PDB file of C-alpha atoms in Angstrom:
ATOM      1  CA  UNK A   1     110.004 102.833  38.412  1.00  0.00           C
ATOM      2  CA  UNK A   2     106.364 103.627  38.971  1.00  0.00           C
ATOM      3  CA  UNK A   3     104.426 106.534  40.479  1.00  0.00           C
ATOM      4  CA  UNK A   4     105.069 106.823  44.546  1.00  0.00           C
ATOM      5  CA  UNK A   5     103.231 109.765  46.469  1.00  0.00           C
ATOM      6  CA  UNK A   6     104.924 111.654  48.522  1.00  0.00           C
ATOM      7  CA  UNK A   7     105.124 111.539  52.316  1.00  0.00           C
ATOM      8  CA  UNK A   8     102.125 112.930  53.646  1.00  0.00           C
ATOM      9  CA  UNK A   9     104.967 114.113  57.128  1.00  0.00           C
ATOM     10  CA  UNK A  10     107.497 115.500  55.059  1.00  0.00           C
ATOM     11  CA  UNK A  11     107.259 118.992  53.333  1.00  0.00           C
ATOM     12  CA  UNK A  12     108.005 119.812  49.972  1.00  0.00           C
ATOM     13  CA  UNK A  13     110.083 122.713  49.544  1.00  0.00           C
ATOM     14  CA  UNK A  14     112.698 121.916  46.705  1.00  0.00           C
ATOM     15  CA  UNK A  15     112.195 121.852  42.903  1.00  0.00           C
ATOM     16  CA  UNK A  16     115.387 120.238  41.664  1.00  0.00           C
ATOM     17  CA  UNK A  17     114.218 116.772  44.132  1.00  0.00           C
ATOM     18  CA  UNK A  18     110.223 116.366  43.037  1.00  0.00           C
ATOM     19  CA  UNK A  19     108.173 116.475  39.849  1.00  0.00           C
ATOM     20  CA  UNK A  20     105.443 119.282  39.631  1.00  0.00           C
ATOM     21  CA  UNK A  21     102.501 118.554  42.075  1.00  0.00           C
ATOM     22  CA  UNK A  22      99.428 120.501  41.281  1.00  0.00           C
ATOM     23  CA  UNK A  23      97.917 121.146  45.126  1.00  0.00           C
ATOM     24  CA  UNK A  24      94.045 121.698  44.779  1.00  0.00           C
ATOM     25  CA  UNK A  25      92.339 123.486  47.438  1.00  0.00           C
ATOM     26  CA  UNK A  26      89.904 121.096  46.563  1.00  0.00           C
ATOM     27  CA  UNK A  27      86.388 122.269  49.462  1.00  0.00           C
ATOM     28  CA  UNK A  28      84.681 124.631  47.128  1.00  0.00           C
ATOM     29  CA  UNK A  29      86.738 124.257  43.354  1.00  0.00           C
ATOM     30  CA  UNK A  30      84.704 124.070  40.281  1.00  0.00           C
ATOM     31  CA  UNK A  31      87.345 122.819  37.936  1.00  0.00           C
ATOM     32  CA  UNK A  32      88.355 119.740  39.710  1.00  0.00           C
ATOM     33  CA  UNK A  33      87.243 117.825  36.408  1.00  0.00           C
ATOM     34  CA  UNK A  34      89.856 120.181  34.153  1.00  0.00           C
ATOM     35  CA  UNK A  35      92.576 119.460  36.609  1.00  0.00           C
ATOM     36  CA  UNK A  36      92.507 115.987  36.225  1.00  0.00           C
ATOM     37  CA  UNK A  37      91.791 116.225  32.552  1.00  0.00           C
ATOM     38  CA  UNK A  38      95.087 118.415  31.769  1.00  0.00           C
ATOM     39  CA  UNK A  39      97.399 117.126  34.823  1.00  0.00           C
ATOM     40  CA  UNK A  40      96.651 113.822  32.801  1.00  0.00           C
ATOM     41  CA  UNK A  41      97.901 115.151  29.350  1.00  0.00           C
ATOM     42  CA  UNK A  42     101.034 115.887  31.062  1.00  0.00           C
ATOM     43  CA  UNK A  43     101.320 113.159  33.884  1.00  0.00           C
ATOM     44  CA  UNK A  44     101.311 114.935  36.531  1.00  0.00           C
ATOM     45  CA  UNK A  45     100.363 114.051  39.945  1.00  0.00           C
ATOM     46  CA  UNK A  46      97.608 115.895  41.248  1.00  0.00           C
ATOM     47  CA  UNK A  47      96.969 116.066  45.246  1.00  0.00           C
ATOM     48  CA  UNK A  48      92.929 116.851  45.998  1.00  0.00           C
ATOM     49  CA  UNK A  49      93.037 118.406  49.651  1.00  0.00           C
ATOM     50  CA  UNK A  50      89.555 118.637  51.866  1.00  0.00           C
ATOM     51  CA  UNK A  51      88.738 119.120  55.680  1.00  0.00           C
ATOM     52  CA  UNK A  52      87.093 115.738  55.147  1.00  0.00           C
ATOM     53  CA  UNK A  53      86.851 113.091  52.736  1.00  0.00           C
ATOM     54  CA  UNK A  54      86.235 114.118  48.980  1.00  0.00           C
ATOM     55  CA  UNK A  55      85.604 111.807  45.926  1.00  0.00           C
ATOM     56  CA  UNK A  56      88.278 111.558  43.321  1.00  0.00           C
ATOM     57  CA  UNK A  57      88.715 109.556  40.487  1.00  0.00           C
ATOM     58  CA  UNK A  58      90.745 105.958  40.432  1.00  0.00           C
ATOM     59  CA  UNK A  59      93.949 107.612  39.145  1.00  0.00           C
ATOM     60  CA  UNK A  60      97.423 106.864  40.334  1.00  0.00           C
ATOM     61  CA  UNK A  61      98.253 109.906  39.579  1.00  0.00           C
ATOM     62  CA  UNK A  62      95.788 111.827  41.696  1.00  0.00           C
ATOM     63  CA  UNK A  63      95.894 111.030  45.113  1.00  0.00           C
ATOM     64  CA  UNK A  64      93.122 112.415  48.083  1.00  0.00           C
ATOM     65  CA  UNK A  65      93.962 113.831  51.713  1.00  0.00           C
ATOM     66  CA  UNK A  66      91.614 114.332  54.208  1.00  0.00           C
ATOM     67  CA  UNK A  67      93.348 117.244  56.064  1.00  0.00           C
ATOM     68  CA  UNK A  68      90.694 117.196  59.138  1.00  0.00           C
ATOM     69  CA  UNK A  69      88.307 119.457  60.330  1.00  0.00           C
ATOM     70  CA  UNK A  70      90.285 122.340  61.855  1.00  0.00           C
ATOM     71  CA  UNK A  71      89.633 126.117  60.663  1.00  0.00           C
ATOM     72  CA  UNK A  72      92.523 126.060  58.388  1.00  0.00           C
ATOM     73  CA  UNK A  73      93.616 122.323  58.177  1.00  0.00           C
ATOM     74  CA  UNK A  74      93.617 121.871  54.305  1.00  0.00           C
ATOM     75  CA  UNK A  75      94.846 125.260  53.808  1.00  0.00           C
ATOM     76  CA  UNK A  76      97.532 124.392  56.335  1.00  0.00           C
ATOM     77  CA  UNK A  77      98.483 120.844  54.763  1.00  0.00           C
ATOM     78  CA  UNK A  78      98.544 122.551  50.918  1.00  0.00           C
ATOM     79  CA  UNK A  79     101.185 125.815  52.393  1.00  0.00           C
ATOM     80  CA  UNK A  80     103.386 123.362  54.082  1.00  0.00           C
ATOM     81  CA  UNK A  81     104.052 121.533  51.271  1.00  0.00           C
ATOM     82  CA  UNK A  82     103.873 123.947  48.211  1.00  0.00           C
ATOM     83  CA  UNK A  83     107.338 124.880  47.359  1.00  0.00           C
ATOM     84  CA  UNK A  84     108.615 125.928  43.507  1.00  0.00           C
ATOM     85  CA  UNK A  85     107.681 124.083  40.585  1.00  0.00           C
ATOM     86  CA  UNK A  86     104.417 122.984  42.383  1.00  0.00           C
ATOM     87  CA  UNK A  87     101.062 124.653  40.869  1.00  0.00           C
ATOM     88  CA  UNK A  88      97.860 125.605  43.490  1.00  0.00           C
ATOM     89  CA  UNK A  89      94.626 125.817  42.677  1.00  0.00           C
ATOM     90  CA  UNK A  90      92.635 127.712  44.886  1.00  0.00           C
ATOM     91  CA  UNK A  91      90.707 130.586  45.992  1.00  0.00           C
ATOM     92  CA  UNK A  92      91.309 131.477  48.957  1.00  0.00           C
ATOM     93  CA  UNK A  93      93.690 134.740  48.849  1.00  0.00           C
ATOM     94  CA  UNK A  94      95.546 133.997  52.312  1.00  0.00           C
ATOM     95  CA  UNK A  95      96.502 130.372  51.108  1.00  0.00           C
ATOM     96  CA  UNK A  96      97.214 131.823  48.027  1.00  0.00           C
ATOM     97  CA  UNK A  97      99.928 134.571  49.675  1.00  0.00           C
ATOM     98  CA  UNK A  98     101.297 131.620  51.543  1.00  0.00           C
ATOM     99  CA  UNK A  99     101.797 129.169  48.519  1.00  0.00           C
ATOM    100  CA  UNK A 100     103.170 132.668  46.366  1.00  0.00           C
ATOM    101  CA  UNK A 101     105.441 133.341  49.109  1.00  0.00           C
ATOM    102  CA  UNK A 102     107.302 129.756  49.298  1.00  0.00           C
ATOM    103  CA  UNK A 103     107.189 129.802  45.332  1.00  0.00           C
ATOM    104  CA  UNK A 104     104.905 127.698  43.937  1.00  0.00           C
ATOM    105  CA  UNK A 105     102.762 129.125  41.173  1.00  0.00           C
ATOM    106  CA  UNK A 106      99.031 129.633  42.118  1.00  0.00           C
ATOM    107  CA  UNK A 107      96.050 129.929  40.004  1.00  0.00           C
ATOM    108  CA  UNK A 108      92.289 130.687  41.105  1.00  0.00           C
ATOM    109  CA  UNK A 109      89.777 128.599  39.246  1.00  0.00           C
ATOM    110  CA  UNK A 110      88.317 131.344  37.133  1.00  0.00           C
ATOM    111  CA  UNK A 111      92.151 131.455  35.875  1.00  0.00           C
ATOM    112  CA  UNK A 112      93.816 134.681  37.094  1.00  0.00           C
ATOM    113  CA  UNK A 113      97.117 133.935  38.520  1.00  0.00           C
ATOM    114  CA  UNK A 114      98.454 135.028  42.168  1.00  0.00           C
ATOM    115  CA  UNK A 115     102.025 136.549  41.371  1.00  0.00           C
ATOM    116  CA  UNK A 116     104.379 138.633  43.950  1.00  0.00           C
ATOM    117  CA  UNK A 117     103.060 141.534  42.281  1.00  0.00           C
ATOM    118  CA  UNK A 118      99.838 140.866  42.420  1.00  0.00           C
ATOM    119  CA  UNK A 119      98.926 138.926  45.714  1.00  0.00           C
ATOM    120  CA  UNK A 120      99.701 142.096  47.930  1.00  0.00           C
ATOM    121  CA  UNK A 121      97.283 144.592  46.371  1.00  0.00           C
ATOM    122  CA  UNK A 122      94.862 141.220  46.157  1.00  0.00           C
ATOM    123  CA  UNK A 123      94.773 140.065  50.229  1.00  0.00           C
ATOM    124  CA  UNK A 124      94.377 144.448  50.920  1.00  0.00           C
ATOM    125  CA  UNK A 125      91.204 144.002  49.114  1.00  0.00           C
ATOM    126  CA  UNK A 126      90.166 140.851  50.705  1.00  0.00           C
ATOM    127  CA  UNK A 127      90.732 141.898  54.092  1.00  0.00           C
ATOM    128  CA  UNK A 128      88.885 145.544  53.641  1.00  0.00           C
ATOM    129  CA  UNK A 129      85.738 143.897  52.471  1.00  0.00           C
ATOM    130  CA  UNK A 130      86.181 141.520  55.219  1.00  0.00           C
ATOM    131  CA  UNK A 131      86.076 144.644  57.258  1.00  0.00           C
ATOM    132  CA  UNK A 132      83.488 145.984  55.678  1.00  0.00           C
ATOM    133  CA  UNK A 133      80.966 143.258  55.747  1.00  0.00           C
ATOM    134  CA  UNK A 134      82.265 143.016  59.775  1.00  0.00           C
ATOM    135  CA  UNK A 135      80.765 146.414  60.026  1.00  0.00           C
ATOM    136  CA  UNK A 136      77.797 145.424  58.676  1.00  0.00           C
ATOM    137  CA  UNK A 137      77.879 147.195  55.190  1.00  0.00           C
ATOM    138  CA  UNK A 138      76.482 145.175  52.466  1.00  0.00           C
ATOM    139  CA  UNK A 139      78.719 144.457  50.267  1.00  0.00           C
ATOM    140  CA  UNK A 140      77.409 141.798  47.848  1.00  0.00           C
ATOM    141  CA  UNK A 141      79.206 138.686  46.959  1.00  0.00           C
ATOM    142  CA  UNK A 142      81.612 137.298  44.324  1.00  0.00           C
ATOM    143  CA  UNK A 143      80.087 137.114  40.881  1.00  0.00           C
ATOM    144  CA  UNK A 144      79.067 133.301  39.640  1.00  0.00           C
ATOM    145  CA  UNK A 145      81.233 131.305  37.853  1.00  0.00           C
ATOM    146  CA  UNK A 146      81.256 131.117  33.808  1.00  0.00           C
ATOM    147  CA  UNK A 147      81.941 128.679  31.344  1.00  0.00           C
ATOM    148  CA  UNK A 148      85.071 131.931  30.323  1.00  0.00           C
ATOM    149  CA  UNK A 149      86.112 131.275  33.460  1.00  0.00           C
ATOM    150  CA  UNK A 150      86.463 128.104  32.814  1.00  0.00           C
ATOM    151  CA  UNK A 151      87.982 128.578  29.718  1.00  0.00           C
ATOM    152  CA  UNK A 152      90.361 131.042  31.107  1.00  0.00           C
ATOM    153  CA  UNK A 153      91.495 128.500  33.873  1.00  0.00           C
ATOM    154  CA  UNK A 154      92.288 125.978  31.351  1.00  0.00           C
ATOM    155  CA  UNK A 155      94.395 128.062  29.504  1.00  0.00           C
ATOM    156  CA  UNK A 156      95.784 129.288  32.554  1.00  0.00           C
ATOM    157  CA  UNK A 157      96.987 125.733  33.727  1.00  0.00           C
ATOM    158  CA  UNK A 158      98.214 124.836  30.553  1.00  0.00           C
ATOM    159  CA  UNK A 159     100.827 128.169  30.140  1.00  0.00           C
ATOM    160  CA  UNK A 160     101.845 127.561  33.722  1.00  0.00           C
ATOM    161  CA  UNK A 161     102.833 123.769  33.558  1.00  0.00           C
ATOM    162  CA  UNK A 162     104.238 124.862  30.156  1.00  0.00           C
ATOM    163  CA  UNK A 163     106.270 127.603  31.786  1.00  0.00           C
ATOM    164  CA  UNK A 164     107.757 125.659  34.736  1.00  0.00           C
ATOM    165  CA  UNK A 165     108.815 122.506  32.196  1.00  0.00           C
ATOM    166  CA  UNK A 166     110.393 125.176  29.548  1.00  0.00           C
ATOM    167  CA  UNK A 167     112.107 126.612  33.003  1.00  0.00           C
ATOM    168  CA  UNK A 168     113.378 123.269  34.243  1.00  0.00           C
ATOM    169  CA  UNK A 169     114.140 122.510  30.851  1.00  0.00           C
ATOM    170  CA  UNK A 170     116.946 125.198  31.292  1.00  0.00           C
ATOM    171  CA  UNK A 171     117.827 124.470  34.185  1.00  0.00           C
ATOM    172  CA  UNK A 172     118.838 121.452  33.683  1.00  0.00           C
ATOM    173  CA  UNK A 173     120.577 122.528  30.718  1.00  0.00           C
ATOM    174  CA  UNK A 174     122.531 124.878  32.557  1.00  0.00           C
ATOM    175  CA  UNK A 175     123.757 122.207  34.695  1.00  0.00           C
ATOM    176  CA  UNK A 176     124.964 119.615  32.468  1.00  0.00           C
ATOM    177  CA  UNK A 177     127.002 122.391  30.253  1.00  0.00           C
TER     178      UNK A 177
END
């Protein structure tokens, strides 16, 4: 039967039709490496999205889109096609509210999740320091990534693909009873 990616025109919105897709915001993510490492262990296909072109390994698994140049084109590409059962990696806290709010499960790459509950609180704090730093306080950066981050991220990944199989699992359980 093979491995066939999807339609780069067509949206992914459904569960019960596609196979989990891990979507990596892939510009500025540190733990491209421990994607591909545990999307492998569980053969999933992995889609690396950049403004422009970005190396990836020879995988037919993981496949590479060059979303363009525009302001938002990757984050655009990832949103429209996240749906649930599909993990994202990134970030970025707007993409993140956008991939939470169509269902997909999305993880930051130092491994704390972006839930419902959480992502609200989460873009309020993003957007004052945004407003901040526009009025010209100083208000220092994000803090450098750790090798307990990435610990934390792999661990991360591996509950949430866990999760979603145990959940479709059920599912289709449910249905064949």
């Amino acid at each position: 039967m093979g491995y066939h990616p999807p339609d780069p025109k067509q949206p992914r919105k459904t569960a019960e039709l596609n196979p989990t897709r891990i979507y990596v915001d892939a510009d500025a993510c540190p733990v491209k490496d421990e994607i591909y490492r545990v999307a492998a262990r569980h053969g999933l296909p992995v889609t690396v999205v950049a403004g422009n072109f970005i190396r990836v390994p020879q995988d037919p698994l993981i496949e590479r889109v060059a979303a363009g140049g525009g302001m938002d084109a990757a984050d655009d590409w990832i949103a429209e096609r996240a749906g649930p059962g599909d993990i994202v990696i990134t970030a970025d806290i707007p993409l993140a509210d956008r991939c939470v709010k169509a269902g997909a499960e999305v993880i930051a790459p130092n491994g704390k999740p972006f839930t419902e509950q959480s992502i609200g609180m989460t873009l309020a704090v993003r957007n004052l320091m945004t407003d901040l730093r526009s009025s010209g306080e100083i208000t220092g950066g994000p803090r450098g990534f750790t090798p307990r981050d990435r610990s934390t991220f792999l661990s991360a990944l591996d509950q949430t693909i866990r999760r979603i199989q145990r959940q479709r699992a059920e599912l289709s359980a449910q249905k064949q009873s």
